[in-house]
CSV table of C-alpha atoms in Angstrom, one decimal:
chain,number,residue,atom,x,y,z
N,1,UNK,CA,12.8,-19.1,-14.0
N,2,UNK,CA,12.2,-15.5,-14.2
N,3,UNK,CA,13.9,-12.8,-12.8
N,4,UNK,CA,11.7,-11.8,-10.5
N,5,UNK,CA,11.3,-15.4,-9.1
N,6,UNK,CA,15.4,-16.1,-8.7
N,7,UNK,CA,15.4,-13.1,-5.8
N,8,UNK,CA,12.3,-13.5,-4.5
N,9,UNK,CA,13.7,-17.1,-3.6
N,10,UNK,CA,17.0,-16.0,-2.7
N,11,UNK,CA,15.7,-13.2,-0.2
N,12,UNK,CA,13.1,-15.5,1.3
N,13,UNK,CA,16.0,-17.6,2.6
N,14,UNK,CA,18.9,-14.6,3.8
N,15,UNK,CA,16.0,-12.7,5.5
N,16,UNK,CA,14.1,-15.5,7.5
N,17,UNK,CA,17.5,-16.2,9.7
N,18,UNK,CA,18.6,-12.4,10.2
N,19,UNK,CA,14.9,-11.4,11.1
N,20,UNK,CA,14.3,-14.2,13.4
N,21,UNK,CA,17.4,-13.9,15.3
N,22,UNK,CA,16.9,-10.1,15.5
N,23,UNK,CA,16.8,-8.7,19.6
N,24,UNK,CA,14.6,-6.3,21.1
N,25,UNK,CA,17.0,-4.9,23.7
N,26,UNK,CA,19.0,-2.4,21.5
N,27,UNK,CA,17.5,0.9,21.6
N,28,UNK,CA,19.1,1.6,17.9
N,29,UNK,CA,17.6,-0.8,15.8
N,30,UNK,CA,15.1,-3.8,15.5
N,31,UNK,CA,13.2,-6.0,12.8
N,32,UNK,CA,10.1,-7.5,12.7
N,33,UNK,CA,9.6,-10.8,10.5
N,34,UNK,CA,6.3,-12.4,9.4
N,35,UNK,CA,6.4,-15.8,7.3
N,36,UNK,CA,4.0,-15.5,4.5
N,37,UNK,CA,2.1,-18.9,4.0
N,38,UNK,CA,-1.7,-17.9,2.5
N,39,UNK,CA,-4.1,-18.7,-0.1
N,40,UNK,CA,-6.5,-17.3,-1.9
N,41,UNK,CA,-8.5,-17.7,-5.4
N,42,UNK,CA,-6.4,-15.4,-7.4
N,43,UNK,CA,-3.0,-15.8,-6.2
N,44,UNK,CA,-3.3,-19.6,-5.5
N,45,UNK,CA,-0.9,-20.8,-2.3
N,46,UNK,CA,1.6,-18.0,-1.7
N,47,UNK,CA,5.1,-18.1,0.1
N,48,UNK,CA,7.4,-15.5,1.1
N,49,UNK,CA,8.3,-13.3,4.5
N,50,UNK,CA,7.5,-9.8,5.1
N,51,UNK,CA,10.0,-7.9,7.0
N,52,UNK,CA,10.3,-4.3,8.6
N,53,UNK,CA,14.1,-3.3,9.6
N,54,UNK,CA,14.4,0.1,11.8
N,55,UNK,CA,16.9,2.4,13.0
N,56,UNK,CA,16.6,5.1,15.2
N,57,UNK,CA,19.9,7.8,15.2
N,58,UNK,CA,19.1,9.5,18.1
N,59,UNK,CA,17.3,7.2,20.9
N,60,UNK,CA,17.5,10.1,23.4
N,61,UNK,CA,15.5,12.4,21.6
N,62,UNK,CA,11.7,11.2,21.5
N,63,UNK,CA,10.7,13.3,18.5
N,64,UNK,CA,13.1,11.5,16.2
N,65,UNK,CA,11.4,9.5,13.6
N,66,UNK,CA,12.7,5.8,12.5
N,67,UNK,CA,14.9,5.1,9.8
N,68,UNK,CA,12.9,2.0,8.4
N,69,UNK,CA,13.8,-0.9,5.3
N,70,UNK,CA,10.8,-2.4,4.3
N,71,UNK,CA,11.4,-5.8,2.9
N,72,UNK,CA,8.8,-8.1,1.2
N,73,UNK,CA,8.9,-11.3,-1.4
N,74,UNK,CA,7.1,-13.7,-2.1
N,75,UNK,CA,6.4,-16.6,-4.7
N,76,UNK,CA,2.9,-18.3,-5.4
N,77,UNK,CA,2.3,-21.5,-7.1
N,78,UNK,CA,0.3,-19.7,-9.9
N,79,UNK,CA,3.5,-17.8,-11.8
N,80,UNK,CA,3.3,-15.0,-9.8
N,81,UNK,CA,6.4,-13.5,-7.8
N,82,UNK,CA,7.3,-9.9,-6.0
N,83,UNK,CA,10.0,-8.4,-4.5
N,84,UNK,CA,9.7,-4.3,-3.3
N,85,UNK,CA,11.7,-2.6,-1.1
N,86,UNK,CA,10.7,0.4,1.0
N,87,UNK,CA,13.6,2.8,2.3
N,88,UNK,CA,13.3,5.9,3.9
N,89,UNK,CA,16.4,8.1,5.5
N,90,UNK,CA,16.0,10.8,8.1
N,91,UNK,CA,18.7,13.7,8.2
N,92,UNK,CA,19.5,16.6,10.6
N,93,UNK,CA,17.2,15.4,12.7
N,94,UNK,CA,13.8,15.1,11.0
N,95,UNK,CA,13.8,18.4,9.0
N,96,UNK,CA,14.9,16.5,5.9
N,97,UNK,CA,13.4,13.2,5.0
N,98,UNK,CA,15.0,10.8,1.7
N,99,UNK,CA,12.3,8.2,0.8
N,100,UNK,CA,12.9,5.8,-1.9
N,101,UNK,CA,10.8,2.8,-3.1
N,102,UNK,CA,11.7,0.2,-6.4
N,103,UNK,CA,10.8,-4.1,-6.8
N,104,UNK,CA,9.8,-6.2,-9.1
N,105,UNK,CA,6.5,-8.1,-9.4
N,106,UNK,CA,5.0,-10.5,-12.2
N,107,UNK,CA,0.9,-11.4,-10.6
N,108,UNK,CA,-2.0,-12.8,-12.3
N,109,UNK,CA,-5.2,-10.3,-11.6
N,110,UNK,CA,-8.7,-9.7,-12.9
N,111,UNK,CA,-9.9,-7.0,-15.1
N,112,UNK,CA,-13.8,-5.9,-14.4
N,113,UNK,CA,-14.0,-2.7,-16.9
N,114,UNK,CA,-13.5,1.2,-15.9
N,115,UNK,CA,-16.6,2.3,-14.2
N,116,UNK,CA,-18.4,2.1,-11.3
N,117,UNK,CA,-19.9,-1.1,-11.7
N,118,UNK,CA,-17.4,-3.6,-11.9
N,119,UNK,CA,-20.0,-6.5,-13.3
N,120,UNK,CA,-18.8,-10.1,-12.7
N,121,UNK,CA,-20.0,-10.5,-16.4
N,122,UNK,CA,-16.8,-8.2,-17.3
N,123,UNK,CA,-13.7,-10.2,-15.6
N,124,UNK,CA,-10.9,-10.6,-17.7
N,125,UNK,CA,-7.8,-12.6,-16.4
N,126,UNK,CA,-4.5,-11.2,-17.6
N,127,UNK,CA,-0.7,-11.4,-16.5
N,128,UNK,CA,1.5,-8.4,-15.8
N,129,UNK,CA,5.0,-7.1,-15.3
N,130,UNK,CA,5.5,-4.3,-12.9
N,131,UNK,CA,8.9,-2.5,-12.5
N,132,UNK,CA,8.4,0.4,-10.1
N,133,UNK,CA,10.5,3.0,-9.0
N,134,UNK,CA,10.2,6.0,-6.9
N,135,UNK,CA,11.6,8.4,-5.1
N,136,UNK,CA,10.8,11.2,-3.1
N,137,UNK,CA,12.7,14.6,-0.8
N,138,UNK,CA,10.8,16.5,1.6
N,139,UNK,CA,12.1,19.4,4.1
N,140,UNK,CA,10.6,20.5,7.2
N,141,UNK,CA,9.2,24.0,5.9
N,142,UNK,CA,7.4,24.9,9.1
N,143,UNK,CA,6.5,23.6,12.3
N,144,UNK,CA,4.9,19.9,11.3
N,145,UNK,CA,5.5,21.1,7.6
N,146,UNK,CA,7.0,19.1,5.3
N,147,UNK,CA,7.1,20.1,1.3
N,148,UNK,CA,8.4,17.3,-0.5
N,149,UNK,CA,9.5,16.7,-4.5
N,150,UNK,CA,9.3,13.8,-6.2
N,151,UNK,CA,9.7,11.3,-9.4
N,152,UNK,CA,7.5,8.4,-10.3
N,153,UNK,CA,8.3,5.6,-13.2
N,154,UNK,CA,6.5,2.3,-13.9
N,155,UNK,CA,7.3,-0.1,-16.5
N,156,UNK,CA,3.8,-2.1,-16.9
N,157,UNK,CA,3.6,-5.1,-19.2
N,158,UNK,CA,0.8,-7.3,-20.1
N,159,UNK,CA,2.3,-8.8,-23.1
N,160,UNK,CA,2.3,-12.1,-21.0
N,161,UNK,CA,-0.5,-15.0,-20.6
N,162,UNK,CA,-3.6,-13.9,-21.9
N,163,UNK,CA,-2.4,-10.7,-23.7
N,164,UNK,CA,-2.9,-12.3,-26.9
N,165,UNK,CA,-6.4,-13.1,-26.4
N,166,UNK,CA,-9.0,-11.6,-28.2
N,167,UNK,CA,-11.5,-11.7,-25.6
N,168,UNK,CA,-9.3,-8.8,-23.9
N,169,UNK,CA,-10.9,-5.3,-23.8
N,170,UNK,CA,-9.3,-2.4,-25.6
N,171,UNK,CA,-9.3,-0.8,-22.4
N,172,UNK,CA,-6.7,-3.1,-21.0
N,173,UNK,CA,-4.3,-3.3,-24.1
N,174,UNK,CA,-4.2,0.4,-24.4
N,175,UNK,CA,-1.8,-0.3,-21.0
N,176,UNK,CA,0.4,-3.2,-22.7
N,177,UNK,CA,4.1,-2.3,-22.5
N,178,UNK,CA,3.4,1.5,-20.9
N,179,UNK,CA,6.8,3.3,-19.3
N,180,UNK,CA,5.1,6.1,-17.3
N,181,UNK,CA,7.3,8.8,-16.0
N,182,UNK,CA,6.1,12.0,-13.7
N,183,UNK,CA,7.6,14.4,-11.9
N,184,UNK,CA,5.2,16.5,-8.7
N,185,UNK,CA,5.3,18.0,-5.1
N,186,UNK,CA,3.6,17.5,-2.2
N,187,UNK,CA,1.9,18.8,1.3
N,188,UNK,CA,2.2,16.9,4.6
N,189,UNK,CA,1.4,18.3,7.8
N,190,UNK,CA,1.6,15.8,10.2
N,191,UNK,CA,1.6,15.9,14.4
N,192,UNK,CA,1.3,12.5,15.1
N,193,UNK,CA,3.7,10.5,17.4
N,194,UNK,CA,6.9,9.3,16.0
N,195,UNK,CA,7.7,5.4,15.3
N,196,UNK,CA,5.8,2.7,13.2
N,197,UNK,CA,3.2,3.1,15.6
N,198,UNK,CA,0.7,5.8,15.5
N,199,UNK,CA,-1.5,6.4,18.3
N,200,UNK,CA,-1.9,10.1,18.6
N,201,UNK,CA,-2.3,12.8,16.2
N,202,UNK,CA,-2.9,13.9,12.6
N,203,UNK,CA,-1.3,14.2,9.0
N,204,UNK,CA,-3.0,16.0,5.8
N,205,UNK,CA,-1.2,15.3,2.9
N,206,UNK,CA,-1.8,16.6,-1.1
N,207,UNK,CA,0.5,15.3,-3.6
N,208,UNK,CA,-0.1,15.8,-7.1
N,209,UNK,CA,2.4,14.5,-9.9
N,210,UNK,CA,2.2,15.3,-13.9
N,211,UNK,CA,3.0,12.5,-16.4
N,212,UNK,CA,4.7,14.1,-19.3
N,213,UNK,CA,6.5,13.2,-22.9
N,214,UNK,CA,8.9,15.5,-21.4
N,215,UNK,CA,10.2,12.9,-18.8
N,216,UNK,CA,10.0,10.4,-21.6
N,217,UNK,CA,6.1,9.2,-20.8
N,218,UNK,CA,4.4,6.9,-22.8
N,219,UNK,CA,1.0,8.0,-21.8
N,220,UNK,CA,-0.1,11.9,-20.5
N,221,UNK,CA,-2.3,12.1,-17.3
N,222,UNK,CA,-2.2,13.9,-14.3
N,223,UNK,CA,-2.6,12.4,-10.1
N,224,UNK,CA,-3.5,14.0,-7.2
N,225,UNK,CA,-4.5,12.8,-4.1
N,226,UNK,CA,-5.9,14.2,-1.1
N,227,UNK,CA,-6.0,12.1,2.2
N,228,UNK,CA,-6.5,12.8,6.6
N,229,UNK,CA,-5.9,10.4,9.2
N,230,UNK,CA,-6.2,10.8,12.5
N,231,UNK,CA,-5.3,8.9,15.7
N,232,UNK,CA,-6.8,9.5,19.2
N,233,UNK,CA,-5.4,7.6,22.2
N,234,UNK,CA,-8.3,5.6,24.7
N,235,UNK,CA,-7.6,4.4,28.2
N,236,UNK,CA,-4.3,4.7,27.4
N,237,UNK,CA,-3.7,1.2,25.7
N,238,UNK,CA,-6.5,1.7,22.5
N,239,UNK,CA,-6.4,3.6,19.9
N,240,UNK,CA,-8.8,4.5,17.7
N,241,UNK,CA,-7.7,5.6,14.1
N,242,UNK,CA,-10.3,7.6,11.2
N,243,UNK,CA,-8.9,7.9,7.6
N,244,UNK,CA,-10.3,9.4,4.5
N,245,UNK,CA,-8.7,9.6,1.0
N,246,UNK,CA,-9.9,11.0,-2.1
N,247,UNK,CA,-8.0,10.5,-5.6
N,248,UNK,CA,-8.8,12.3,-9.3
N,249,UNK,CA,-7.4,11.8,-12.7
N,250,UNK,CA,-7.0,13.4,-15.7
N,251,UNK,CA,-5.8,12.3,-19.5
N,252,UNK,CA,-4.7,9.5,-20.7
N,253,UNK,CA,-4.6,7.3,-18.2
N,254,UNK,CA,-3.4,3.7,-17.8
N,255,UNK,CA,-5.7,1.0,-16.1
N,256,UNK,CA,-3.2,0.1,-13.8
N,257,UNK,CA,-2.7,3.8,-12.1
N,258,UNK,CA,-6.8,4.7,-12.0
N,259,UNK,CA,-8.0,5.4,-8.6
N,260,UNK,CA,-9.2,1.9,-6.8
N,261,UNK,CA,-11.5,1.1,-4.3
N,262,UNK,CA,-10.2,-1.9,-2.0
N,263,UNK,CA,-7.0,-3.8,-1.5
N,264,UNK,CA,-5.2,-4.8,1.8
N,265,UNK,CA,-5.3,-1.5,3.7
N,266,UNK,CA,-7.9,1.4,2.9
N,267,UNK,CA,-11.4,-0.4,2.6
N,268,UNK,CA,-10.4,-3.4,3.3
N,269,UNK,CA,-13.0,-6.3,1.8
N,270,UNK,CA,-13.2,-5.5,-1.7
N,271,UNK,CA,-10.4,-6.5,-4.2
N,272,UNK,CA,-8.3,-3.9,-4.9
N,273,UNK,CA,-9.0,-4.0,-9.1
N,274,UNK,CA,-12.9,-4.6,-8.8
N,275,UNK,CA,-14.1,-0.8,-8.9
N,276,UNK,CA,-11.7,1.7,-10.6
N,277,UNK,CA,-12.9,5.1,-12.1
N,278,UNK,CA,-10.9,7.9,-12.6
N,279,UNK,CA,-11.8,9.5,-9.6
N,280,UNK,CA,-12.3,8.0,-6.0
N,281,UNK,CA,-12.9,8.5,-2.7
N,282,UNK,CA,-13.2,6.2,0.2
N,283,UNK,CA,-12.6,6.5,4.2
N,284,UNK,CA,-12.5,4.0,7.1
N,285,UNK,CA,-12.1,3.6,11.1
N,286,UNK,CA,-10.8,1.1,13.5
N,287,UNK,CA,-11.0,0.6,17.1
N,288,UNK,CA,-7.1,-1.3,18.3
N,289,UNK,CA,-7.2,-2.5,21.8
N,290,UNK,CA,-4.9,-4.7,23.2
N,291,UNK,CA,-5.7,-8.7,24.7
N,292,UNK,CA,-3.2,-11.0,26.3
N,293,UNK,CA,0.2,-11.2,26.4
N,294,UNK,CA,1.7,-9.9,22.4
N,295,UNK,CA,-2.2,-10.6,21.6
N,296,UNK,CA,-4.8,-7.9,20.6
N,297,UNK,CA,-7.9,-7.3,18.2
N,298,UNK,CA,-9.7,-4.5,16.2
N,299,UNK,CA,-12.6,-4.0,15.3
N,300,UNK,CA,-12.9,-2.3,11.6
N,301,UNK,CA,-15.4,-0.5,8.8
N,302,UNK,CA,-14.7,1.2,5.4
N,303,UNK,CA,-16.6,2.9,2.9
N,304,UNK,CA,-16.1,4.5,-0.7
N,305,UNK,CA,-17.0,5.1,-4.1
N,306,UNK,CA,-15.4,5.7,-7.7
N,307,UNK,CA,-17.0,7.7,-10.5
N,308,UNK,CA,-16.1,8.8,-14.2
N,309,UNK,CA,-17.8,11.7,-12.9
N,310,UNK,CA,-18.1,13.9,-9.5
N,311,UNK,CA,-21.5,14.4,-10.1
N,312,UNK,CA,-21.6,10.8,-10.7
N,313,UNK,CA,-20.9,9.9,-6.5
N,314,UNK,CA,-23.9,8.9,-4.7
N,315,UNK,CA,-25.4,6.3,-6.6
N,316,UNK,CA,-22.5,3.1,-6.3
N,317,UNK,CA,-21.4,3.3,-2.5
N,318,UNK,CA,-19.8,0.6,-1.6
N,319,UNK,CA,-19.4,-0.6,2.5
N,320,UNK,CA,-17.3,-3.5,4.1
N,321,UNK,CA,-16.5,-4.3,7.9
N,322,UNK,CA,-14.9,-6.8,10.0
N,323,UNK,CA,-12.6,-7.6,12.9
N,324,UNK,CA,-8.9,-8.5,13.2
N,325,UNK,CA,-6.7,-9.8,15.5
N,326,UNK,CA,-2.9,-8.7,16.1
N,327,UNK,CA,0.9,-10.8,17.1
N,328,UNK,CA,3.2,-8.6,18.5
N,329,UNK,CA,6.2,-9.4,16.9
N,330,UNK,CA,8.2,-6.2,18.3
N,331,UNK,CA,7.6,-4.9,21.1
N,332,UNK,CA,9.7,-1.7,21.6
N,333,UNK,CA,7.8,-0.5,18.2
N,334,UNK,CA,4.6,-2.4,17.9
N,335,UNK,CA,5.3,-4.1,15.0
N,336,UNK,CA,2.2,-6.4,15.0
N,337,UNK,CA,1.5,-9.4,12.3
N,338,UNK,CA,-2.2,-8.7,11.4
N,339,UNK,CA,-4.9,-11.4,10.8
N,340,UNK,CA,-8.1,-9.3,9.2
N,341,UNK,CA,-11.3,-10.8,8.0
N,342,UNK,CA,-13.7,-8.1,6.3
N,343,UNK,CA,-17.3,-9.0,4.5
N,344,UNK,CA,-18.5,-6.4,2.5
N,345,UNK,CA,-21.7,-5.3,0.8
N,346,UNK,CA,-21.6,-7.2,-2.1
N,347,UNK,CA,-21.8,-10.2,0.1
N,348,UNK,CA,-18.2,-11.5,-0.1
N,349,UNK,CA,-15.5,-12.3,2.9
N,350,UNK,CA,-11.6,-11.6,2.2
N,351,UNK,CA,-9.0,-12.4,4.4
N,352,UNK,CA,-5.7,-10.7,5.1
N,353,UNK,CA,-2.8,-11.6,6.4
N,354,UNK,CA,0.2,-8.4,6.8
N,355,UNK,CA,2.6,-7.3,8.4
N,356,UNK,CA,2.4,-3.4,10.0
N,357,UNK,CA,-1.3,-1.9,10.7
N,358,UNK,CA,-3.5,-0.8,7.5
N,359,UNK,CA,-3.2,2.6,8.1
């Protein structure tokens, strides 16, 4: 049994009976826990839970941001395991913010080619290792502010099942056994409402980070990413929520940090390793409103594209939509299970199952 399978397991069963047994009534602190039993084509059956610890230091003052531990693991029947932890410390006050993020995960994923097309004709299966770590330090430079340093390394390995076969594009073993290592800053000005939550206001954020031999990098390439969200309150218990992200590379870079279109939480519907290019840029909105009881629903739609090329965009756009409905799990923060279902425009349905909104 791997490594990555023995804690998965063992923090599947310590964090079920603490989350579950968890209160609402302290003002300090709270957790939200969601089981994970799902399916799907890639991953096979997958168990795990999927919990959100938080920590407020200063309950009287309704500015003050959460202290949160983000907790997930999981195990599917296919060889596939994960464990990634999400921390993030607020000090004197909210002016200076400590974020740090590290796991483990072995998955089993699909390998369509570099461009915009992302053929059926091109899927490659493959297994890979991912050891992430990352940390990041921001300060309250002005009024909603925050200028932030930060270091990024990934250990990526996909000298596992179906490395070895010769069927595998050069594209994806020029990324077996990579160590990338970067060092950047970053821009966030951000109004929006404190807690998990969001239901009113804005961020912008730009964060670029350089990839260098320097810091001990096998491969050379620069990231930057641009991205807006914006929440605006309706009737007092919806919320409507816009988001657009745009990413660019340059250099050498490996398959597995390119610019995707897809996955679990910006443009929901598409896989999240169909389309990559190196450069991308997608946006979506969702409508929350609220049902019965811990009950509610959204309704949801997404676009994007990804391009070699900017002058490239235009030609491959790429649209999915759907509806979702929501389990209050915490009250006091909103910490909702969510249930999505999204159909997009290459005529497929993908289903979600998370803990915490998409965006």
């Amino acid at each position: 049994m791997s490594f990555c399978h023995s804690v998965s397991i063992l923090l599947i069963f310590v964090i079920s009976p603490i989350a579950l047994l968890a209160a609402e009534k302290e003002d300090r602190w709270g957790v939200g826990f969601q089981p994970i039993i799902g399916y799907d084509d890639d991953a096979s059956w997958t168990f795990g839970g999927n919990s959100a610890f938080y920590y407020n230091p200063h309950p009287e003052d309704e500015s003050q941001e959460l202290d949160e531990l983000g907790l997930t693991t999981t195990v599917t029947l296919n060889g596939g395991a994960n464990v990634h932890f999400d921390i993030t410390k607020n000090m004197n006050g909210n002016a200076r913010v400590l974020n740090t993020v590290f796991g483990c995960e072995r998955y089993i994923d699909y390998f369509y080619g570099t461009d915009e097309n992302g053929a059926e004709s091109a899927k490659e299966k493959y297994t890979a290792i991912d050891v992430p770590f990352h940390v990041s330090y921001s300060f309250n430079a002005l009024e909603h502010l925050y200028v932030s340093a930060h270091y990024d390394f990934l250990y990526h390995d996909i000298s596992g099942e179906g490395a070895e076969d010769a069927l595998l594009s050069n594209e994806l073993m020029e990324s077996d056994r990579t160590h990338c290592s970067g060092a950047g800053i970053g821009i966030n000005y951000k109004t929006t409402n404190p807690g998990i939550y969001k239901r009113t206001g804005y961020q912008v954020s730009l964060t670029s980070t350089s990839y260098s031999s320097a810091l001990l990098s096998s491969s050379i390439f620069e990231y930057t990413s641009l991205g807006w969200r914006y929440y605006v309150p309706v009737l007092s218990t919806c919320v409507l929520g816009l988001q657009l992200r745009g990413e660019t590379t340059h250099g050498d870079v490996p398959v597995n940090y390119l610019p995707s279109l897809g996955g679990n939480k910006l443009v929901r519907g598409f896989s999240g390793s169909r389309y990559m290019a190196e450069n991308c840029i997608s946006g979506q909105a969702e409508f929350r409103f609220p049902m019965v009881w811990r009950l509610g629903a959204t309704v949801f739609v997404g676009g994007g594209e990804v391009a070699d090329s900017f002058k490239d965009f235009g030609s491959h756009l790429k649209m999915a939509g759907g509806l979702g409905f929501r389990v209050m799990v915490q009250k006091k923060q909103n910490i909702n299970i969510r249930f999505d279902l999204a159909y997009n425009s290459d005529g497929e349905l993908m289903k979600y199952i998370k803990l915490k909104e998409a965006f």
